[in-house]
GROMACS .gro file of C-alpha atoms in nm:
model
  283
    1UNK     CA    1   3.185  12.702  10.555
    2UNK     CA    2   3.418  12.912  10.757
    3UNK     CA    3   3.164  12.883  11.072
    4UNK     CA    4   3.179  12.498  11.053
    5UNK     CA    5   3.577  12.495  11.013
    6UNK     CA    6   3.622  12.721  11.309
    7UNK     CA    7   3.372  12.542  11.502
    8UNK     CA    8   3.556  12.237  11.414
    9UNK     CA    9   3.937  12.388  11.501
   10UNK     CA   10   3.796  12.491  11.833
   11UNK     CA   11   3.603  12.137  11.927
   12UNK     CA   12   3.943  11.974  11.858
   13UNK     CA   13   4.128  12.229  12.085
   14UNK     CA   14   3.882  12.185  12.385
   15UNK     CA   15   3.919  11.823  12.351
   16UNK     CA   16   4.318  11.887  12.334
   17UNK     CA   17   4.292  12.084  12.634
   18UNK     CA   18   4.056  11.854  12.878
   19UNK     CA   19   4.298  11.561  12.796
   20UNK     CA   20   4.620  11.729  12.850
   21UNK     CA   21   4.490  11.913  13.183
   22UNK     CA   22   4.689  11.874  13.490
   23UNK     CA   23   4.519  11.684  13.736
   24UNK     CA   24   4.411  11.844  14.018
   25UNK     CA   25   4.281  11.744  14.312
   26UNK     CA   26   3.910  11.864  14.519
   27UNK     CA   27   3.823  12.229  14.657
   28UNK     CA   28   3.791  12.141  15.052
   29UNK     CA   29   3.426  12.289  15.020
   30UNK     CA   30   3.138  12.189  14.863
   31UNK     CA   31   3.041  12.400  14.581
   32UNK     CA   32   3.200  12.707  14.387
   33UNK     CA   33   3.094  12.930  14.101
   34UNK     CA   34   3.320  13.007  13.807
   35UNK     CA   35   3.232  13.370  13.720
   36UNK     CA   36   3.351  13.520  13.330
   37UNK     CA   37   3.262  13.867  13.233
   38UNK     CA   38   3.245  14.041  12.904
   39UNK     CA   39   3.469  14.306  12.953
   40UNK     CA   40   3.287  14.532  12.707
   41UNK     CA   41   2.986  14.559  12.941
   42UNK     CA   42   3.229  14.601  13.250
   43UNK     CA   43   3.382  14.893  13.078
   44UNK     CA   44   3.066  15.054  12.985
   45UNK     CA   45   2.888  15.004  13.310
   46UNK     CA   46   3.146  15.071  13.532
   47UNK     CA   47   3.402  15.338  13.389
   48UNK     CA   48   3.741  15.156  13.564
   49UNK     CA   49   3.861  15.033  13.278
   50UNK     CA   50   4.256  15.235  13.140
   51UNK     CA   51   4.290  15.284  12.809
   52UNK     CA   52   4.572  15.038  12.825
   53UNK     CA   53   4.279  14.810  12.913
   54UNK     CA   54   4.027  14.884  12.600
   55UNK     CA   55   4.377  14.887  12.397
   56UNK     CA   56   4.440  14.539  12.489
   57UNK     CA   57   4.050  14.445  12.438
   58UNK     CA   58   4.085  14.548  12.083
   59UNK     CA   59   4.318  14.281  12.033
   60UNK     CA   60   4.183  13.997  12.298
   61UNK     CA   61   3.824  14.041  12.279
   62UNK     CA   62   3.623  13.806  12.431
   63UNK     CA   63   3.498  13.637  12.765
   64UNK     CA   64   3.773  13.680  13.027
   65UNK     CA   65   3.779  13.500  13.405
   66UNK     CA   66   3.653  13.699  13.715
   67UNK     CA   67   3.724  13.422  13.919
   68UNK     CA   68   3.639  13.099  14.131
   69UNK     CA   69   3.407  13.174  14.427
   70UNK     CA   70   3.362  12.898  14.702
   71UNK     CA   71   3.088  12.942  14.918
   72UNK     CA   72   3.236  13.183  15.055
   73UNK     CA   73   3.069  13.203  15.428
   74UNK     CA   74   3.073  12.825  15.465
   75UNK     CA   75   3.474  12.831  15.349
   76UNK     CA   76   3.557  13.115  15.642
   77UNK     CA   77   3.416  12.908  15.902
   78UNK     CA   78   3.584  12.582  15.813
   79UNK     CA   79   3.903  12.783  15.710
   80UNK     CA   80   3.831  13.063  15.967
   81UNK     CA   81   4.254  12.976  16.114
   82UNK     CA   82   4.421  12.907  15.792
   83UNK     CA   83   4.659  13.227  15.729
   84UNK     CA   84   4.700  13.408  15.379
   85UNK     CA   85   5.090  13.282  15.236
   86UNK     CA   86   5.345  13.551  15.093
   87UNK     CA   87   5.192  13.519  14.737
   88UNK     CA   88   5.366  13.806  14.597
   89UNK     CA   89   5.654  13.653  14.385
   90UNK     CA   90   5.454  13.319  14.354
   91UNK     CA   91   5.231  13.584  14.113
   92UNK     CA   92   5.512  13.755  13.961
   93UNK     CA   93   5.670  13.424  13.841
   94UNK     CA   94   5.318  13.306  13.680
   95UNK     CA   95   5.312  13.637  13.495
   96UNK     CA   96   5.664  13.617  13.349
   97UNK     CA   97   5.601  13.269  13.259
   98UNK     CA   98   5.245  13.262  13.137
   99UNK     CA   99   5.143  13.541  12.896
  100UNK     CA  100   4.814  13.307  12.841
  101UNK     CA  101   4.691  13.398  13.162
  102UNK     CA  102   4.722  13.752  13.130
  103UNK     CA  103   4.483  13.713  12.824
  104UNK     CA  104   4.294  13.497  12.984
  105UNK     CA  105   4.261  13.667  13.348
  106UNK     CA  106   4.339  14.032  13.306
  107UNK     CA  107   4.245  14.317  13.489
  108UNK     CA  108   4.051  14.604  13.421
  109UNK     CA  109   4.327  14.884  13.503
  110UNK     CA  110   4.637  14.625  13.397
  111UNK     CA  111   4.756  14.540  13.758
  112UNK     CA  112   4.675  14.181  13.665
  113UNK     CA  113   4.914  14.007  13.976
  114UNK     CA  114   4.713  14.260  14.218
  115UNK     CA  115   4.330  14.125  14.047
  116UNK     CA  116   4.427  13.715  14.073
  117UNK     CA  117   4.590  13.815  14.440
  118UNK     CA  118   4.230  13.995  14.551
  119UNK     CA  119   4.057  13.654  14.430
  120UNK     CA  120   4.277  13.416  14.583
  121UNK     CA  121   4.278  13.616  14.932
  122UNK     CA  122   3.934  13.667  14.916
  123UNK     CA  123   3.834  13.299  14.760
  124UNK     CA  124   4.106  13.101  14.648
  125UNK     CA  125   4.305  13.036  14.995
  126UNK     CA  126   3.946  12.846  15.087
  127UNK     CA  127   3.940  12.621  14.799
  128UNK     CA  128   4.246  12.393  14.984
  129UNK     CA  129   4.386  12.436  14.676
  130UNK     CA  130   4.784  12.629  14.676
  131UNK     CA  131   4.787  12.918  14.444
  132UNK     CA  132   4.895  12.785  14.170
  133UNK     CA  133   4.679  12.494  14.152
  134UNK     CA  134   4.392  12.776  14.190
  135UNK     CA  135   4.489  12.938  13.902
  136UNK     CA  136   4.516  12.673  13.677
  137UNK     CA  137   4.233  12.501  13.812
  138UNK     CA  138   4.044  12.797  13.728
  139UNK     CA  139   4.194  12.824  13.362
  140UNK     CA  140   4.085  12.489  13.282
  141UNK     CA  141   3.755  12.513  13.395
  142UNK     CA  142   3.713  12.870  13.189
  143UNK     CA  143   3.813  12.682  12.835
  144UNK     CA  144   3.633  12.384  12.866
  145UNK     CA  145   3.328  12.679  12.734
  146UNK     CA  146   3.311  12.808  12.428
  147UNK     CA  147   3.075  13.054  12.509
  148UNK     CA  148   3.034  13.326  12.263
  149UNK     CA  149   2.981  13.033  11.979
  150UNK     CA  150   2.714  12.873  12.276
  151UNK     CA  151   2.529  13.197  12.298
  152UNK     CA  152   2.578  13.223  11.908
  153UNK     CA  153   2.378  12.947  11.868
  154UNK     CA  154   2.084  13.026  12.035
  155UNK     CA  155   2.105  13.386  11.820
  156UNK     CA  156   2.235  13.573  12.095
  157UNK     CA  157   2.520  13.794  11.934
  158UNK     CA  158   2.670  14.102  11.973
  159UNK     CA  159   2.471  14.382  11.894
  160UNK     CA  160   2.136  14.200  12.027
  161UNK     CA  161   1.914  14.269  12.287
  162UNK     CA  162   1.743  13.874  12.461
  163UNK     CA  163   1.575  13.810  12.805
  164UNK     CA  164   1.748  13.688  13.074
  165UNK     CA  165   1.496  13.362  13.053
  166UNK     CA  166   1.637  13.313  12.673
  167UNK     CA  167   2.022  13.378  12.790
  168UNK     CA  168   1.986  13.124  13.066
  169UNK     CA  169   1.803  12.840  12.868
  170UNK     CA  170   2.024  12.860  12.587
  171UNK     CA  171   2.300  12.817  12.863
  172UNK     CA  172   2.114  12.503  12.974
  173UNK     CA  173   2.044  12.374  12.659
  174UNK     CA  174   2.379  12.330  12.625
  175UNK     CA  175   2.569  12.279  12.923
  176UNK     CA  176   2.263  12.144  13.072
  177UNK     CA  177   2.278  12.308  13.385
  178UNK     CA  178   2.098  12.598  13.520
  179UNK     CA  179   2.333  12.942  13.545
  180UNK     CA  180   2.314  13.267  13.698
  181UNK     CA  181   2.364  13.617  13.468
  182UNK     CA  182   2.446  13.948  13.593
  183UNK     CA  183   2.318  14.187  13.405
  184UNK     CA  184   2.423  14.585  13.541
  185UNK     CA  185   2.276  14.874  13.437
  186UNK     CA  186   2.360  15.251  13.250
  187UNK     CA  187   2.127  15.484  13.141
  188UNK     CA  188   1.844  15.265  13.160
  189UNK     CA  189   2.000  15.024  12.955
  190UNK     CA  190   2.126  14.635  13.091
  191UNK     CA  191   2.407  14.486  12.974
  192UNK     CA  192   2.504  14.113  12.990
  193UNK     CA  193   2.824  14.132  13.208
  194UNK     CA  194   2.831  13.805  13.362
  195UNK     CA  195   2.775  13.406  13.302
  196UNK     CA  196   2.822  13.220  13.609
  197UNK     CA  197   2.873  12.839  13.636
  198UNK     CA  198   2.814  12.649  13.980
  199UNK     CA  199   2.998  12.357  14.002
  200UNK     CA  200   3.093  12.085  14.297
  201UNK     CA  201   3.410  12.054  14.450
  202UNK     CA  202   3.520  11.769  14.251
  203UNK     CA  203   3.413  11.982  13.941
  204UNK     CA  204   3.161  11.896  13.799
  205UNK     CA  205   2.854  12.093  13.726
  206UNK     CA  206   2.534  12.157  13.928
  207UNK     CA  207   2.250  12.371  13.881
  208UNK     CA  208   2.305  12.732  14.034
  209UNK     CA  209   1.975  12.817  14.320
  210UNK     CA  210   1.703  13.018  14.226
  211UNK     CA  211   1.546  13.134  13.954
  212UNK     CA  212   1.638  13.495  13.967
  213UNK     CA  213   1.543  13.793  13.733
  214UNK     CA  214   1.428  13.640  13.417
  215UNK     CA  215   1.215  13.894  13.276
  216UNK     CA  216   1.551  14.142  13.252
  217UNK     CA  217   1.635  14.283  12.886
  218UNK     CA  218   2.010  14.254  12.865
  219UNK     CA  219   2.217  14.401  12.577
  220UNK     CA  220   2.523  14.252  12.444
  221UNK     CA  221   2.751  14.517  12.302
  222UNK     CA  222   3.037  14.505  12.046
  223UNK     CA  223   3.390  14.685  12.088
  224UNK     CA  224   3.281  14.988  11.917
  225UNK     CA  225   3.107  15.077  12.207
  226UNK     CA  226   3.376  15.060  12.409
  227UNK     CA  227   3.309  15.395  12.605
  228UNK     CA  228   3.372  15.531  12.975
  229UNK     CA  229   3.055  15.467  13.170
  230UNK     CA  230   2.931  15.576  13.541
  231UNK     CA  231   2.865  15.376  13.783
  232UNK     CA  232   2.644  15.066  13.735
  233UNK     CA  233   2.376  14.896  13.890
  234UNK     CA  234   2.346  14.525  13.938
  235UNK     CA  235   1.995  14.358  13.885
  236UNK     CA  236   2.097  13.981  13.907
  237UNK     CA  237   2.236  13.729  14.092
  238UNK     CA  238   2.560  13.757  14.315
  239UNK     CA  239   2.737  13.484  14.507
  240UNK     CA  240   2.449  13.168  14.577
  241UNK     CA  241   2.358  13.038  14.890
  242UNK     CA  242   2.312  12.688  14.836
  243UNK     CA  243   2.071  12.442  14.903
  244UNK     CA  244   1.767  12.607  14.687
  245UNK     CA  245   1.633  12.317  14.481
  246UNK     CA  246   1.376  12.477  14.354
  247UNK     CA  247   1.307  12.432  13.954
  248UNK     CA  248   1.260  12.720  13.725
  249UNK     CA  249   0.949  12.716  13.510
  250UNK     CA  250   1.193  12.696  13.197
  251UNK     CA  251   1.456  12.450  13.328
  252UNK     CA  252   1.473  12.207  13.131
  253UNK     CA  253   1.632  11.867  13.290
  254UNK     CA  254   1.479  11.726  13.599
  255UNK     CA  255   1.543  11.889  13.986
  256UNK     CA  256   1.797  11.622  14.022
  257UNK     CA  257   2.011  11.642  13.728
  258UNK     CA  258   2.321  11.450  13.715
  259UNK     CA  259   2.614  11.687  13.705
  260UNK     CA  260   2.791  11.694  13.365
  261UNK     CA  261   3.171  11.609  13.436
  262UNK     CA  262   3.479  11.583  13.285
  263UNK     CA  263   3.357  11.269  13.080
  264UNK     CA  264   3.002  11.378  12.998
  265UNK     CA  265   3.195  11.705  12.844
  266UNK     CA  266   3.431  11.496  12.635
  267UNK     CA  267   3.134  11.293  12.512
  268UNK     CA  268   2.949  11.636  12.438
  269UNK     CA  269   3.257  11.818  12.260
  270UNK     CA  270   3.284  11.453  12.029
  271UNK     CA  271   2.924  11.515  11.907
  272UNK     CA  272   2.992  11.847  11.798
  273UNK     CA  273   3.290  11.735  11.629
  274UNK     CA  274   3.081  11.504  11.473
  275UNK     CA  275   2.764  11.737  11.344
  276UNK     CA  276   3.001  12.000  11.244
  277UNK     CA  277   3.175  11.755  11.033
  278UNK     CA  278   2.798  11.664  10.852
  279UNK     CA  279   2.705  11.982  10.820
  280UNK     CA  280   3.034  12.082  10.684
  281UNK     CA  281   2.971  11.812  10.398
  282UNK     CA  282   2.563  11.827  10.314
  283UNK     CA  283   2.620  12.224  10.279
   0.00000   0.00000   0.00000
């Protein structure tokens, strides 16, 4: 019963959320990829995370934003001129005003203004976006996903060990697009660090190219494995170069499948409102 109320709670939020967003207009380039990370993995993998870091993870667990990509090559060219702004107390003033996005966006050894800076020299500035309209465009893209409950439903939970072939079609079955993992590696043992969403520049959602590694094991551990790692290795995808249309054998909506927008998620987030609300009463 407690599942089914919190399942509920969070529907209603999402739909909350997607109705009071700000509205924002296109990237300048065609397609992007909205990257989240589970920290845990990051930690473990890596070793850069502070013990301020895994402090703060014990209290705000969960799937936090890496970033929004463009394509990034294709964005340079077009963009190749455009100079980076003074951004410095642009970022301070969204810190002091916005302890959401610290939650939501944080970095790995707490200099939080330093990590959104990196991504919006390296990516944002290309989006023709301004900076704030980056970040926010990227917050409301991360919470339209529940996606810890998404994977839960497929029986993907922490603790488990699935194929990258299950992670990804459980992805589509929902969302019903085709993602991209990336899945690093420590001591002969893959963790599930990334989910990555491709999406258009008006926003809504396209399959991401290829295939990639499908028969990779990855691991998705809980905070009491929150340890210092060494130095990982990455076994699946990175930044896509678009234009692959090619179909995976497990893919499960047609090579031209309509992109699911802002509407198509409204109408998706109602029908879970819906079924919760039966299941809550038959059970």
């Amino acid at each position: 019963m407690a599942l089914h109320l919190y399942w509920i709670v969070w529907t209603v939020w999402t739909l909350f959320q997607i109705n009071t967003a700000e509205e924002i207009s296109q990237m300048k380039c065609k397609n992007a990829v909205l990257a989240v990370t589970w920290p845990i993995s990051f930690c473990i993998t890596s070793g850069k995370c502070s013990q301020a870091y895994k402090d703060f993870l014990n209290e705000n667990n969960g799937w936090k934003i890496h970033g929004l990509w463009q394509d990034s090559k294709l964005c340079k060219q077009i963009f190749k001129d455009l100079k980076n702004s003074a951004i410095t107390n642009e970022l301070q003033g969204l810190a002091e005003n916005d302890t959401q996005l610290r939650k939501e966006w944080p970095a790995s050894n707490n200099a939080d203004e330093s990590f959104w800076k990196y991504e919006w020299t390296k990516h944002g500035r290309y989006t023709g976006l301004t900076l704030q309209q980056y970040i926010r465009k990227t917050q409301q893209l991360y919470r339209m996903f529940n996606y810890t409950g998404m994977l839960a439903e497929g029986n993907i939970a922490v603790g488990t060990t699935t194929s990258a072939l299950e992670i990804k079609r459980q992805i589509e079955n929902k969302l019903k697009v085709r993602p991209m993992l990336q899945i690093s590696i420590h001591n002969g043992t893959g963790y599930l660090q990334e989910i990555r969403i491709c999406i258009q520049q008006d926003y809504t959602l396209i399959n991401c190219p290829g295939c990639g590694n499908n028969s990779a094991l990855a691991y998705f551990p809980g905070l009491n494995e929150l340890v210092m790692g060494r130095k990982r290795r990455e076994v699946e995808d990175s930044v896509p170069t678009y234009g692959d249309e090619n179909v995976c054998p497990f893919h499960l909506t047609s090579a031209g499948v309509e992109a699911v927008g802002k509407q198509s998620v409204f109408v998706m987030v109602i029908e879970c409102v819906v079924l919760e609300i039966l299941i809550f009463y038959l059970y």
